[in-house]
Coordinates of C-alpha atoms and ligand atoms in Angstrom, one line a residue:
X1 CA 22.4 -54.3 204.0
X2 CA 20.2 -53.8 201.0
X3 CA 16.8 -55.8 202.3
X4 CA 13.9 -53.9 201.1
X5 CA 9.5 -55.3 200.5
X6 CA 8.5 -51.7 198.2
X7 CA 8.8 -51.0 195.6
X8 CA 9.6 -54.1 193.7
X9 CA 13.0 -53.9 192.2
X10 CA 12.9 -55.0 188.9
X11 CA 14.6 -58.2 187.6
X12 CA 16.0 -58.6 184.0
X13 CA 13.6 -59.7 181.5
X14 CA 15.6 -62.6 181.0
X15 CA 14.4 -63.9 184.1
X16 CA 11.1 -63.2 184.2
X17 CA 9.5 -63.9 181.0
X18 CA 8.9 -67.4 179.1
X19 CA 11.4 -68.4 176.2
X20 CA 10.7 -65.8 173.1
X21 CA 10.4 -69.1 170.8
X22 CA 8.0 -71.7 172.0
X23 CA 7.9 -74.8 170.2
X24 CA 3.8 -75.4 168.7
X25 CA 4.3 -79.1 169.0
X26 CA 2.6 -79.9 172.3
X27 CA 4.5 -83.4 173.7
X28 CA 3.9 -84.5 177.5
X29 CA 7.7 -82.8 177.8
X30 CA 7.4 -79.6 176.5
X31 CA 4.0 -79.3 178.8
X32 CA 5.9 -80.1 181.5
X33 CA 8.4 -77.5 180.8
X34 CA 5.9 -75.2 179.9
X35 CA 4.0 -76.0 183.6
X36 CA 8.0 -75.6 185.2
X37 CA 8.3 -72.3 184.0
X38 CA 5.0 -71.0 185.3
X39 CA 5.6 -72.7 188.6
X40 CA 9.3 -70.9 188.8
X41 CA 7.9 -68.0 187.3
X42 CA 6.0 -66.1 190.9
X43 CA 9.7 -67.4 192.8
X44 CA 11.6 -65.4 190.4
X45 CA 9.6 -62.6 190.6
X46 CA 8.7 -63.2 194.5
X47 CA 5.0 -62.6 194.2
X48 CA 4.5 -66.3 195.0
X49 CA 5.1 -66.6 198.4
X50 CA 3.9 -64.1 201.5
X51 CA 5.0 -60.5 199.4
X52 CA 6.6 -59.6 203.0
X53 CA 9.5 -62.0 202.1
X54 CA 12.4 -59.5 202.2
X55 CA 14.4 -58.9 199.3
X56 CA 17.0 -57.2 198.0
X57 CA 17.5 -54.2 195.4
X58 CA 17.9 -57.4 192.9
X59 CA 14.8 -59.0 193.9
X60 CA 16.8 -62.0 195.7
X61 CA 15.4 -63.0 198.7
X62 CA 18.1 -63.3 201.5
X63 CA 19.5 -67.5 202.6
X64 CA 17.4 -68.2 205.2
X65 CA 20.6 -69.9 206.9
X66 CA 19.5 -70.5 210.0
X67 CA 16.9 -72.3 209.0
X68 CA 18.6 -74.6 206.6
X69 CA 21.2 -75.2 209.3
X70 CA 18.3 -76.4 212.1
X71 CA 16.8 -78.4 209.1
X72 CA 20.7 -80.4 208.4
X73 CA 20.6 -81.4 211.9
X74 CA 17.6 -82.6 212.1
X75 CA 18.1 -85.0 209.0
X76 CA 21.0 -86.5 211.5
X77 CA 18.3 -87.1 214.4
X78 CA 15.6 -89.8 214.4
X79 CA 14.0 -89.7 211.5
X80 CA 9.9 -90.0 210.9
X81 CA 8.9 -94.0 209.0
X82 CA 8.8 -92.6 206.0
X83 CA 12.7 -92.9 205.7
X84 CA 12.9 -96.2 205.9
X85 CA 14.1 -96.3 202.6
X86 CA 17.1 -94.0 203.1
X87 CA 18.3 -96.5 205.5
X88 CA 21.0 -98.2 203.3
X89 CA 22.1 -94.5 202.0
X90 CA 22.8 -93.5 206.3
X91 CA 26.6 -92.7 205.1
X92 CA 24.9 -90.6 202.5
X93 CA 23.5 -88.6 204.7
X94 CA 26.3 -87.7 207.0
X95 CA 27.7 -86.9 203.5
X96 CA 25.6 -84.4 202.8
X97 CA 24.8 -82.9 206.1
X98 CA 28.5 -82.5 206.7
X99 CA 29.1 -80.9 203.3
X100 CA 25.6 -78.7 203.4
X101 CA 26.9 -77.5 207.2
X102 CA 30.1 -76.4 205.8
X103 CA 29.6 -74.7 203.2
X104 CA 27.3 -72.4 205.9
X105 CA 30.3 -71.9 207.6
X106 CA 29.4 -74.7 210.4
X107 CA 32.6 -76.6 210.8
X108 CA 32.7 -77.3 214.5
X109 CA 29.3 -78.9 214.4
X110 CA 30.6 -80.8 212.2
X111 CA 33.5 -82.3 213.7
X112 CA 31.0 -82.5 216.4
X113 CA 29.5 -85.5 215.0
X114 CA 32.6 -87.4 215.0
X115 CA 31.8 -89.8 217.6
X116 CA 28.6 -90.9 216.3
X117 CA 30.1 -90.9 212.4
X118 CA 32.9 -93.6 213.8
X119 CA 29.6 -95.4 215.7
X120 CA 27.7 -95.6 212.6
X121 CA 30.2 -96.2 209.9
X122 CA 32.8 -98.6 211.5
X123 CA 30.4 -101.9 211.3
X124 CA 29.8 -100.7 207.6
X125 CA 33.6 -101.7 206.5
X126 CA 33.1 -105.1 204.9
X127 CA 35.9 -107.6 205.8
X128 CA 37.3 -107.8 202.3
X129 CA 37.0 -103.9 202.0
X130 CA 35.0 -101.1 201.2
X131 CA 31.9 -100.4 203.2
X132 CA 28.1 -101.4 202.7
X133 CA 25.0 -99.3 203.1
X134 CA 24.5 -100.6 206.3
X135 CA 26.0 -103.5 208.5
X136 CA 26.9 -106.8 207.5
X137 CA 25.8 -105.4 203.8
X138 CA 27.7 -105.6 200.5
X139 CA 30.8 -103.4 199.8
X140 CA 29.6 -101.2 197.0
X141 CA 31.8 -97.9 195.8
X142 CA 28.9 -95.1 196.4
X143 CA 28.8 -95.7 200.5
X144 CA 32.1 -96.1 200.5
X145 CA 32.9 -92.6 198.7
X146 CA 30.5 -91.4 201.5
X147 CA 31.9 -92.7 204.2
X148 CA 35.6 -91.7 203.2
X149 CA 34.5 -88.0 202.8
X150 CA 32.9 -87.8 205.4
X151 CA 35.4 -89.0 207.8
X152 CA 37.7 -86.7 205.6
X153 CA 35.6 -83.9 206.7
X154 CA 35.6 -85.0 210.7
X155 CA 39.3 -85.9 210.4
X156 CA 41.4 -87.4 213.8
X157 CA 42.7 -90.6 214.4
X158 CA 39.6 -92.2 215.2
X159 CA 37.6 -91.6 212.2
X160 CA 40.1 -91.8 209.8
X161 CA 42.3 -95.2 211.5
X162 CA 39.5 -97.0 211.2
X163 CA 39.9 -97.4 207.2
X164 CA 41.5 -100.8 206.3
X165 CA 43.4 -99.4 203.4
X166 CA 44.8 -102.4 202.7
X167 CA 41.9 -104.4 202.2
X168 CA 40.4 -101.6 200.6
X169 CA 42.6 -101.6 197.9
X170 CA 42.6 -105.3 196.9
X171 CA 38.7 -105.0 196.6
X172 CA 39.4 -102.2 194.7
X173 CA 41.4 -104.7 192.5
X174 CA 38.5 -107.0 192.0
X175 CA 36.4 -103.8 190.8
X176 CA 39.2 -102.7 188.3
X177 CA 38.2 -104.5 185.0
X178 CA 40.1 -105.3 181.8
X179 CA 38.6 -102.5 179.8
X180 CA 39.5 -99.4 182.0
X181 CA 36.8 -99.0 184.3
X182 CA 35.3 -99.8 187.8
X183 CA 32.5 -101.4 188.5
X184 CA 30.3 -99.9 191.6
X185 CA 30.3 -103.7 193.8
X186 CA 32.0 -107.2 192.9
X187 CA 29.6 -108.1 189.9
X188 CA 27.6 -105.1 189.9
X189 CA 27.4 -102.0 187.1
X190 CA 30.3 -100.7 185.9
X191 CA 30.0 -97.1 185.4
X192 CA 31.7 -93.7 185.4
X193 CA 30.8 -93.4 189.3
X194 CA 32.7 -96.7 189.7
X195 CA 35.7 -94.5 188.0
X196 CA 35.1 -91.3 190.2
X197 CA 34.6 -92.6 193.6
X198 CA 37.7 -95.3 193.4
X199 CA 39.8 -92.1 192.4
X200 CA 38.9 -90.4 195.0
X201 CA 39.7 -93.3 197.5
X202 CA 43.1 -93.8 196.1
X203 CA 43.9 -90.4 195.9
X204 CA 42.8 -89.4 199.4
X205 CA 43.6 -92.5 201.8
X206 CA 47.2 -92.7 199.8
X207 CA 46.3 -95.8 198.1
X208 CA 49.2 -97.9 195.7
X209 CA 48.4 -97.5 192.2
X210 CA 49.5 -101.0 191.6
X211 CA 47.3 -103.7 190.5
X212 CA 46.5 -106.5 192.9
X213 CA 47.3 -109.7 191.9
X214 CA 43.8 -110.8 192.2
X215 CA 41.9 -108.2 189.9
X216 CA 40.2 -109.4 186.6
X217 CA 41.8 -106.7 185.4
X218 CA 45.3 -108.1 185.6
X219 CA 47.6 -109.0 182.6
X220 CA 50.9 -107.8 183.2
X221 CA 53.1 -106.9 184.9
X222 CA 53.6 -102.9 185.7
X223 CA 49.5 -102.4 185.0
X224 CA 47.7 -100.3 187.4
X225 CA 44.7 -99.0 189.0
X226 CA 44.8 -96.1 186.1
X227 CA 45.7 -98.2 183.3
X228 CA 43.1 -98.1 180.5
X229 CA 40.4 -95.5 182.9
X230 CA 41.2 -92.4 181.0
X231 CA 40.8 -94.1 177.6
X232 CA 37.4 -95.3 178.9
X233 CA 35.9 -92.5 180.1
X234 CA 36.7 -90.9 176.8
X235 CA 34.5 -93.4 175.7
X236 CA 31.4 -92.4 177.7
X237 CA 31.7 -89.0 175.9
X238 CA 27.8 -89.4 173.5
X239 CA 26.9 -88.2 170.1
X240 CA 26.0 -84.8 172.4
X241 CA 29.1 -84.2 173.9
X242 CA 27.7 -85.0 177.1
X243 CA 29.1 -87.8 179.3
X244 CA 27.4 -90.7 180.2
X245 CA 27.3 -93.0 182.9
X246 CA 28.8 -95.9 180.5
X247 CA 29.7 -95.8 176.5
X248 CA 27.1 -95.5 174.6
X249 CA 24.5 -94.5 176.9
X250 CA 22.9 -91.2 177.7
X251 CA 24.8 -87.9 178.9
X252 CA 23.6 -86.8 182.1
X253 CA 24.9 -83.8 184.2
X254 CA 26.1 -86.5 187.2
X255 CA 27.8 -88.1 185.1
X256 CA 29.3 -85.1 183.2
X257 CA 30.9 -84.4 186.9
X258 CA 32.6 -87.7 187.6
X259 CA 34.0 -88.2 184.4
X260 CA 35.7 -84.2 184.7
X261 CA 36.4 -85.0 188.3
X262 CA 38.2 -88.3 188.0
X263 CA 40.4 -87.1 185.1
X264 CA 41.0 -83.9 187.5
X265 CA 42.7 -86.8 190.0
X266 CA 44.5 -87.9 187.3
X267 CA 45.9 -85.3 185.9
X268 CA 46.3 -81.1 185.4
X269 CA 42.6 -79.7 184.5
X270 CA 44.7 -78.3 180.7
X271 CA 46.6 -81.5 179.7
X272 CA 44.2 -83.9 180.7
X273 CA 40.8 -83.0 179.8
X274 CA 41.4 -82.2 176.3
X275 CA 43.3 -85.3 175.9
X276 CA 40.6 -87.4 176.7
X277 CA 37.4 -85.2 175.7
X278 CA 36.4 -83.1 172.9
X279 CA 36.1 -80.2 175.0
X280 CA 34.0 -77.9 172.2
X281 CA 31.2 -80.8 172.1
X282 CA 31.2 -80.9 176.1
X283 CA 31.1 -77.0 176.4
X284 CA 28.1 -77.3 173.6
X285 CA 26.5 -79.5 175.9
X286 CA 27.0 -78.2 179.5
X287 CA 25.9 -74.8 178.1
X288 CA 22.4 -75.8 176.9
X289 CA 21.9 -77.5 180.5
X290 CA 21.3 -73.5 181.6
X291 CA 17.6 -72.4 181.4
X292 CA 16.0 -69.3 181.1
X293 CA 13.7 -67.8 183.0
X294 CA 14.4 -70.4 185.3
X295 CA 17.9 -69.8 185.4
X296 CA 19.0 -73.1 186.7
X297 CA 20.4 -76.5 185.4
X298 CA 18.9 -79.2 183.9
X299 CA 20.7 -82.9 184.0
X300 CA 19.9 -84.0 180.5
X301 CA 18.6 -82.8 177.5
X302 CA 14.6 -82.4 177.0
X303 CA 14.5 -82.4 181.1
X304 CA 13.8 -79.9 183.7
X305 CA 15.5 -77.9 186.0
X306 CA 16.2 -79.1 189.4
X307 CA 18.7 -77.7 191.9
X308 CA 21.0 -80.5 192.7
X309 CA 22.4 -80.1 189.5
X310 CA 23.8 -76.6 190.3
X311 CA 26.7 -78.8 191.7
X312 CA 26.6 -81.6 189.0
X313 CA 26.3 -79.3 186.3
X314 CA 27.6 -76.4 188.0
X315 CA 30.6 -78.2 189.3
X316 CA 31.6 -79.1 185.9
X317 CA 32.4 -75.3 184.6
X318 CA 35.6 -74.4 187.3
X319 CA 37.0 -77.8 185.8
X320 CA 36.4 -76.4 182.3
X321 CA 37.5 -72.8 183.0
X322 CA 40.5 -74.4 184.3
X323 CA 41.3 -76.2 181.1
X324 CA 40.5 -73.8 179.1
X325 CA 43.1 -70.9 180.6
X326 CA 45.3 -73.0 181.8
X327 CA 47.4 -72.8 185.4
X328 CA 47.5 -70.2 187.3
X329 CA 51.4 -69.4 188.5
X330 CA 51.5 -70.4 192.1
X331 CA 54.6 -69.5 194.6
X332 CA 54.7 -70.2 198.0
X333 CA 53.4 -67.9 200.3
X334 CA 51.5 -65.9 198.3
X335 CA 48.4 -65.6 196.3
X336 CA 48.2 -67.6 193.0
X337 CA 48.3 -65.2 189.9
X338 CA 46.1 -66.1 187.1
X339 CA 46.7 -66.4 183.7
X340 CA 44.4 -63.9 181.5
X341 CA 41.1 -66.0 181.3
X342 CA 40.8 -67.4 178.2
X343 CA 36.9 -66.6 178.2
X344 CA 34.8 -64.7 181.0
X345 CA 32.0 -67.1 183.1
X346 CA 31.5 -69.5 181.3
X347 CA 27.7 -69.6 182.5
X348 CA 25.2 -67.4 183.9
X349 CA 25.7 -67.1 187.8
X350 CA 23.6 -64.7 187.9
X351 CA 21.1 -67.2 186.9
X352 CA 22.1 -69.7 189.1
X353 CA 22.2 -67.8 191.9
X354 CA 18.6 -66.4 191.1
X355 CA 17.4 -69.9 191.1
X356 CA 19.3 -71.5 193.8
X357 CA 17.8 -68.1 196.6
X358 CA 14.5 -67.8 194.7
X359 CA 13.3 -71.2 193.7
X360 CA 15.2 -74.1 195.7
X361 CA 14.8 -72.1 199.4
X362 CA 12.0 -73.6 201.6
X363 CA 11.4 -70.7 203.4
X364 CA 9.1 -72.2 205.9
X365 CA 9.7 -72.7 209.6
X366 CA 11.0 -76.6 208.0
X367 CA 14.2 -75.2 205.7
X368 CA 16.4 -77.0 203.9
X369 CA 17.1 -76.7 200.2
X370 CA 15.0 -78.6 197.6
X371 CA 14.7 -79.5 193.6
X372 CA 12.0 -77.0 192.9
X373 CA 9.4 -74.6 193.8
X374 CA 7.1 -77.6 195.1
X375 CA 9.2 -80.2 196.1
X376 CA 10.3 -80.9 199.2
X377 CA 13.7 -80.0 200.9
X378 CA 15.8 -82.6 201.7
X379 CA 19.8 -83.2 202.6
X380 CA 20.9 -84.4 199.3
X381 CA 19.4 -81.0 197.9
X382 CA 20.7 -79.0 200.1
X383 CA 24.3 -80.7 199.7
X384 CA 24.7 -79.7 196.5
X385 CA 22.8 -76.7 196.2
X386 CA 24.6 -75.3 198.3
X387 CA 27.8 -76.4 196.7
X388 CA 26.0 -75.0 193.7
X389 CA 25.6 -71.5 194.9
X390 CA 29.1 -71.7 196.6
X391 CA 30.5 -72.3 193.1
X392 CA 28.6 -69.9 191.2
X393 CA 30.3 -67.2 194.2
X394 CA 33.9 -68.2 193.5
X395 CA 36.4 -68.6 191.1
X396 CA 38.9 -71.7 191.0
X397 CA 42.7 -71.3 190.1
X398 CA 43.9 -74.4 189.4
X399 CA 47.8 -73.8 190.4
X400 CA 50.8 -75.9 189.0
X401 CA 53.8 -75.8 191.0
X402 CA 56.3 -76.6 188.3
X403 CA 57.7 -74.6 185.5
X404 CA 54.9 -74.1 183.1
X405 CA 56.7 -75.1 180.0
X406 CA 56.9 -78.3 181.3
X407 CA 53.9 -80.8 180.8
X408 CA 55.6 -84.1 181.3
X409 CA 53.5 -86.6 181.5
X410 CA 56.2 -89.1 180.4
X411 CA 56.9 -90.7 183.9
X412 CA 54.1 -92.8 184.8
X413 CA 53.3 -92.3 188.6
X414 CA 53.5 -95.3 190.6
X415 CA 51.6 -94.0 193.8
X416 CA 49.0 -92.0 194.3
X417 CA 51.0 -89.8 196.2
X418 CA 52.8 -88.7 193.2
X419 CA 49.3 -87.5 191.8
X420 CA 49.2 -84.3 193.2
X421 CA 46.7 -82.2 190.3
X422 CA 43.7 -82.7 192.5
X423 CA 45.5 -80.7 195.0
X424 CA 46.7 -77.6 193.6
X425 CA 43.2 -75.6 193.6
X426 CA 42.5 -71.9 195.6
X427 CA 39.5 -70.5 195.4
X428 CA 39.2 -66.5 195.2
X429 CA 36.1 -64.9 195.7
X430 CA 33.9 -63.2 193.4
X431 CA 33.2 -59.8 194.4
X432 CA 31.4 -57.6 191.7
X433 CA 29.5 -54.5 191.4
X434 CA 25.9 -55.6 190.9
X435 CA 26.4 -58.8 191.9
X436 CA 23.3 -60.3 192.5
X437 CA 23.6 -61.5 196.0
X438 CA 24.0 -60.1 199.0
X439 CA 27.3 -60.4 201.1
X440 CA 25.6 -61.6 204.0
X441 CA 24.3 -64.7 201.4
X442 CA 27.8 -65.7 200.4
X443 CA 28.7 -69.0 201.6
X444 CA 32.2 -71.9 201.4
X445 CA 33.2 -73.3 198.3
X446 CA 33.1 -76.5 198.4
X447 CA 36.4 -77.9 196.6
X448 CA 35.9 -78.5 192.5
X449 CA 37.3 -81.8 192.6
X450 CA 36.9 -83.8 196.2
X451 CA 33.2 -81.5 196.9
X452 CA 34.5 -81.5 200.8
X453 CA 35.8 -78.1 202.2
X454 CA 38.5 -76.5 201.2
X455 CA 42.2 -77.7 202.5
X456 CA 39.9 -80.9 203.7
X457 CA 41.3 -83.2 201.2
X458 CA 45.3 -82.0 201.5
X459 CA 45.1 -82.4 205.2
X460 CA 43.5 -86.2 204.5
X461 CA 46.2 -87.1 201.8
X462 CA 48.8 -85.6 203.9
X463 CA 47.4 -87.8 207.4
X464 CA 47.8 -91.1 205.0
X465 CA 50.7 -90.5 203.6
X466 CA 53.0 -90.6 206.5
X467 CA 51.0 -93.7 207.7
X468 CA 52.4 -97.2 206.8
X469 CA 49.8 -98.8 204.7
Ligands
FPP501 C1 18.4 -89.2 186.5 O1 17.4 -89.1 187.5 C2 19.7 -89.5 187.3 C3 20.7 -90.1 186.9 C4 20.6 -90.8 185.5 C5 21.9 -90.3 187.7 C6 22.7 -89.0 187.9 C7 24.0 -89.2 188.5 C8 24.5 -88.6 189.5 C9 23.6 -87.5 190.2 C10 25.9 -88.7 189.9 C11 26.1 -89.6 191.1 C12 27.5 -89.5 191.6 C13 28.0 -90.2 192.5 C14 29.4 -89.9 192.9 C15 27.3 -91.3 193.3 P1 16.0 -88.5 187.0 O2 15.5 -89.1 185.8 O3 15.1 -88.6 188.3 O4 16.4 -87.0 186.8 P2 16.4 -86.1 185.5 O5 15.1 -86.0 185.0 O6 16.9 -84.8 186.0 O7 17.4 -86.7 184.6
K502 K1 15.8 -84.8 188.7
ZN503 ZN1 17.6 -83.4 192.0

């Protein structure tokens, strides 16, 4: 292992000085940009924090794992009064805990928590489907993408029997609404979230596509859940290429990631995507996310870096990638083969990586992963900072498993079972010369389109789909 304190290795310039062209037009943004860089600045070049922080020849300090593992479990134990207000978001945090924990390589722990998941989440399911923040709450679709996942990630009959599917998807059908999309509760905001987390319900539990009869949605006979939700999330693509949580609003990195994601369940990553989006304006756009020195992502444009979007952002490029070489060829039993790349990374891991280890670590006896140098660690950082950094460490083959000259779309699928895109994914390792990070530091992958481990979300399809619903 390459750990050495002296002498400093050096880090690309890149990394370690301030943007060559500053802007002379002083605005409260641009200061607070300005005041970002210096605060990332001693992180990047480790001179911030005790100079007996090991790092390696790259000048990347080492994941403190064992730290940010003791810090998951505690944000499942009792909690100080201060998080009072997370009490609604409790499926949230098994969520992110399970997630964060597995991509460390923690599985068992996680299935360890199975008992008390099932104790916490079953008097969440609302009568008339979906589940609620908390008991006796509303249905609304973000909880409920929490809760599904994260039973996904326990798996067993007693976690994942306890979903009413049925009256799951008729409130589904009161979401659905006449022009395409979801909204997020019965008369709440209808958003590309709404779109993202209903996919990823229908698509994992099994769900029929058909429309209930009692959905303000319905028209016709032979409509479904999908009808129209492709052409509406098109319509969330902005001015900047960007997507936005609704049309005509502002493009933002979260919503960047449900948009991809949700067209990912509906269809192959290279028919799909460029269907719907201009994929030229998006690439634009996701690329000038990336910061330098800092070297992470930022959610929006004119707005700082912060480490949770390394997955928002970050989760957006194997999506991309994907659609841009098209499949990889995939037979059974063997290794997918990829087609030549169209492109090489599409970002800077490096840079990612350097701000994920250097600048969202808290390296103190508390751990956990956090927004920036300053900010406190907490679960949903270190959820999808980790799935950041596990990203930026792998490369994702999407795979078709029928003859590639063959992109019919023409049959219309009637069951979510018959969408099968969001399964056909491997991930592959990146191993490079030089690579920034050491092996001991690599970490799971969390997958591109469900963000639960890998072979998690085939094993949940599969369990529904033999089930009667
Ligand atoms: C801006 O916050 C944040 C948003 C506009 C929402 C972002 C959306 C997600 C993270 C996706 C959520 C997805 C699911 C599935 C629930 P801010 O103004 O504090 O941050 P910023 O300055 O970085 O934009
Ligand atoms: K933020
Ligand atoms: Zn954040």
């Amino acid at each position: 292992m390459s750990t050495t304190t002296l002498p400093q290795p050096s880090v690309p310039a890149l990394f370690t000085s301030p943007p060559p062209i500053q802007d002379t037009l002083n605005t409260q943004t641009s200061l607070l940009q300005s005041s970002t860089i210096q605060q990332c600045l001693p992180y990047l070049l480790n001179t911030a924090i005790p100079r007996t922080t090991p790092v390696n020849v790259h000048g990347v300090p080492h994941l403190t794992r064992e730290k940010h593992i003791a810090f998951l479990h505690k944000t499942l134990s009792s909690l100080p009064s201060g998080y009072v207000g997370y009490d609604a978001s409790r499926p949230w945090m098994f969520y992110w805990a399970f997630a964060a924990l597995s991509v460390l390589g923690e599985h068992d722990a996680v299935v360890g928590y199975r008992e008390r998941l099932v104790a916490t989440v079953r008097p969440m399911q609302h009568p008339e489907g979906g589940f609620g923040g908390g008991a006796g709450q509303m249905a609304h679709l973000a909880p409920t993408y929490a809760v599904i996942l994260a039973l996904a990630m326990v798996g067993g009959e007693e976690a994942l029997g306890l979903v009413d599917r049925r009256a799951l998807w008729r409130w589904l059908g009161r979401l659905k609404q006449a022009d395409g999309g979801f909204q997020m509760a019965i008369g709440g905001e209808e958003d590309v979230r709404g779109a993202y987390c209903a996919m990823v319900a229908i698509s994992l539990l099994n769900l029929p596509l058909d429309l209930p009869r009692n959905s303000p949605a319905w028209s016709r006979e032979g409509d479904t859940l999908l009808t129209g939700l492709p052409e509406w999330i098109a319509r969330c693509q902005s001015f900047e290429g960007g997507i936005a949580e609704r049309p005509d609003s502002e493009a933002h990195g979260g919503y960047a990631f449900c948009a991809l994601a949700s067209l990912c369940i509906m269809g192959e990553p290279h028919v799909i995507l460029p269907r719907y989006l201009d994929i030229p304006r998006l690439i634009s756009w996701l690329s000038a996310r990336q910061y330098a020195p800092e070297g992470g992502f930022a959610g929006r444009t004119n707005k700082l870096v912060d480490g949770c979007y390394s997955h928002w952002v970050g989760g957006c490029w194997p999506l991309v990638q994907a659609c841009l070489d098209g499949p990889s060829l995939y037979s059974p039993g063997s290794a997918p083969v990829a087609p030549t790349p169209s492109v090489g990374s599409l970002y800077s891991r490096e840079g990612l990586i350097r701000y994920v280890l250097c600048c969202c670590q808290d390296r103190s006896k508390k751990g956990g992963l956090r927004d920036k140098p300053g900010a406190n660690s907490d679960g949903y950082h270190s959820c999808y900072v980790l799935a950041g950094l596990g990203s930026a460490q792998t490369k994702w083959h999407f795979y078709s498993l029928k003859d590639l000259s063959s992109n019919d779309m023409s049959s219309e699928p009637q069951h979510a079972g018959q969408l099968m895109a969001g399964y056909q994914w491997a991930p592959e390792q990146i191993v490079e010369e030089g690579q920034v990070f050491d092996e001991v530091d690599r970490v799971e992958a969390l997958d591109p389109v469900f963000v639960v481990p890998a072979g998690v979300a085939e094993r949940t399809r599969k369990w529904f789909e033999v089930r009667r619903f």
